[in-house]
């Protein structure tokens, strides 16, 4: 689990703007790609994925789980 700062439009946690890694704030400069999983089938967990470019030049894959209302880093390069 990580803390993520988001733009919250008509739905909460819509677009990540920054996240905290190792106690420091990492700015998201671009959302490279985004997609959704689950939520259609009964019992399927709805999750949002965001592949982002950070201000440090790294690419991270952030996942938001709607059931637990938590963010996590799935891939960090």
PDB file of C-alpha atoms in Angstrom:
ATOM      1  CA  UNK A   1       0.000   0.000   0.000  1.00  0.00           C
ATOM      2  CA  UNK A   2       1.222   3.497  -0.843  1.00  0.00           C
ATOM      3  CA  UNK A   3      -0.138   7.004  -0.453  1.00  0.00           C
ATOM      4  CA  UNK A   4      -1.138   8.655  -3.734  1.00  0.00           C
ATOM      5  CA  UNK A   5      -2.238  12.252  -4.359  1.00  0.00           C
ATOM      6  CA  UNK A   6      -4.924  12.358  -7.033  1.00  0.00           C
ATOM      7  CA  UNK A   7      -7.057  14.628  -9.117  1.00  0.00           C
ATOM      8  CA  UNK A   8     -10.591  13.763  -8.055  1.00  0.00           C
ATOM      9  CA  UNK A   9     -13.132  14.703 -10.714  1.00  0.00           C
ATOM     10  CA  UNK A  10     -16.654  13.290 -10.713  1.00  0.00           C
ATOM     11  CA  UNK A  11     -15.276  10.082  -9.186  1.00  0.00           C
ATOM     12  CA  UNK A  12     -12.677   9.943  -6.434  1.00  0.00           C
ATOM     13  CA  UNK A  13      -9.049   8.918  -7.019  1.00  0.00           C
ATOM     14  CA  UNK A  14      -9.427   9.541 -10.726  1.00  0.00           C
ATOM     15  CA  UNK A  15      -5.889  10.447 -11.859  1.00  0.00           C
ATOM     16  CA  UNK A  16      -2.645  10.122  -9.849  1.00  0.00           C
ATOM     17  CA  UNK A  17      -0.635  13.361  -9.533  1.00  0.00           C
ATOM     18  CA  UNK A  18       2.070  12.183  -7.087  1.00  0.00           C
ATOM     19  CA  UNK A  19       2.879   9.292  -4.754  1.00  0.00           C
ATOM     20  CA  UNK A  20       5.154   8.696  -1.800  1.00  0.00           C
ATOM     21  CA  UNK A  21       8.025   6.201  -2.076  1.00  0.00           C
ATOM     22  CA  UNK A  22      10.595   5.641   0.682  1.00  0.00           C
ATOM     23  CA  UNK A  23       9.240   8.648   2.576  1.00  0.00           C
ATOM     24  CA  UNK A  24       9.587  11.124  -0.269  1.00  0.00           C
ATOM     25  CA  UNK A  25       7.088  12.641  -2.681  1.00  0.00           C
ATOM     26  CA  UNK A  26       7.418  11.553  -6.333  1.00  0.00           C
ATOM     27  CA  UNK A  27       5.630  13.734  -8.888  1.00  0.00           C
ATOM     28  CA  UNK A  28       3.716  12.141 -11.772  1.00  0.00           C
ATOM     29  CA  UNK A  29       4.469  14.176 -14.901  1.00  0.00           C
ATOM     30  CA  UNK A  30       2.499  12.049 -17.376  1.00  0.00           C
ATOM     31  CA  UNK A  31      -0.050   9.244 -17.397  1.00  0.00           C
ATOM     32  CA  UNK A  32       1.308   7.070 -20.202  1.00  0.00           C
ATOM     33  CA  UNK A  33      -1.565   4.576 -20.225  1.00  0.00           C
ATOM     34  CA  UNK A  34      -4.575   3.622 -18.149  1.00  0.00           C
ATOM     35  CA  UNK A  35      -6.978   0.693 -18.121  1.00  0.00           C
ATOM     36  CA  UNK A  36      -9.567  -0.976 -15.937  1.00  0.00           C
ATOM     37  CA  UNK A  37     -10.102  -4.529 -14.756  1.00  0.00           C
ATOM     38  CA  UNK A  38     -13.054  -6.335 -13.233  1.00  0.00           C
ATOM     39  CA  UNK A  39     -16.309  -4.853 -12.111  1.00  0.00           C
ATOM     40  CA  UNK A  40     -18.398  -6.468 -14.855  1.00  0.00           C
ATOM     41  CA  UNK A  41     -18.755 -10.004 -13.504  1.00  0.00           C
ATOM     42  CA  UNK A  42     -20.416 -10.558 -10.169  1.00  0.00           C
ATOM     43  CA  UNK A  43     -17.730 -10.734  -7.508  1.00  0.00           C
ATOM     44  CA  UNK A  44     -14.998  -9.352  -9.774  1.00  0.00           C
ATOM     45  CA  UNK A  45     -12.831  -6.748  -8.066  1.00  0.00           C
ATOM     46  CA  UNK A  46     -12.831  -3.398  -9.874  1.00  0.00           C
ATOM     47  CA  UNK A  47      -9.278  -2.061 -10.195  1.00  0.00           C
ATOM     48  CA  UNK A  48      -7.821   0.895 -12.087  1.00  0.00           C
ATOM     49  CA  UNK A  49      -4.297   0.775 -13.524  1.00  0.00           C
ATOM     50  CA  UNK A  50      -2.172   3.802 -14.426  1.00  0.00           C
ATOM     51  CA  UNK A  51       1.243   3.528 -16.092  1.00  0.00           C
ATOM     52  CA  UNK A  52       2.935   6.809 -15.182  1.00  0.00           C
ATOM     53  CA  UNK A  53       6.141   8.693 -15.885  1.00  0.00           C
ATOM     54  CA  UNK A  54       7.665  10.334 -12.814  1.00  0.00           C
ATOM     55  CA  UNK A  55       9.624  13.559 -12.527  1.00  0.00           C
ATOM     56  CA  UNK A  56      12.673  11.368 -11.872  1.00  0.00           C
ATOM     57  CA  UNK A  57      12.293   9.705 -15.282  1.00  0.00           C
ATOM     58  CA  UNK A  58      11.057   6.378 -13.886  1.00  0.00           C
ATOM     59  CA  UNK A  59       7.992   4.488 -15.097  1.00  0.00           C
ATOM     60  CA  UNK A  60       5.658   3.068 -12.457  1.00  0.00           C
ATOM     61  CA  UNK A  61       2.454   1.044 -12.674  1.00  0.00           C
ATOM     62  CA  UNK A  62      -0.011   2.182 -10.029  1.00  0.00           C
ATOM     63  CA  UNK A  63      -3.109   0.140  -9.165  1.00  0.00           C
ATOM     64  CA  UNK A  64      -6.194   1.355  -7.302  1.00  0.00           C
ATOM     65  CA  UNK A  65      -8.387  -1.331  -5.694  1.00  0.00           C
ATOM     66  CA  UNK A  66     -11.974  -0.095  -5.309  1.00  0.00           C
ATOM     67  CA  UNK A  67     -12.950  -2.724  -2.710  1.00  0.00           C
ATOM     68  CA  UNK A  68     -10.205  -1.778  -0.245  1.00  0.00           C
ATOM     69  CA  UNK A  69      -9.871   1.822  -1.520  1.00  0.00           C
ATOM     70  CA  UNK A  70      -6.086   1.418  -1.589  1.00  0.00           C
ATOM     71  CA  UNK A  71      -3.269   2.168  -4.020  1.00  0.00           C
ATOM     72  CA  UNK A  72      -0.249  -0.044  -4.676  1.00  0.00           C
ATOM     73  CA  UNK A  73       2.767  -0.027  -6.977  1.00  0.00           C
ATOM     74  CA  UNK A  74       2.677  -3.058  -9.247  1.00  0.00           C
ATOM     75  CA  UNK A  75       5.835  -2.277 -11.217  1.00  0.00           C
ATOM     76  CA  UNK A  76       8.534   0.242 -10.539  1.00  0.00           C
ATOM     77  CA  UNK A  77      11.481   0.814 -12.868  1.00  0.00           C
TER      78      UNK A  77
END
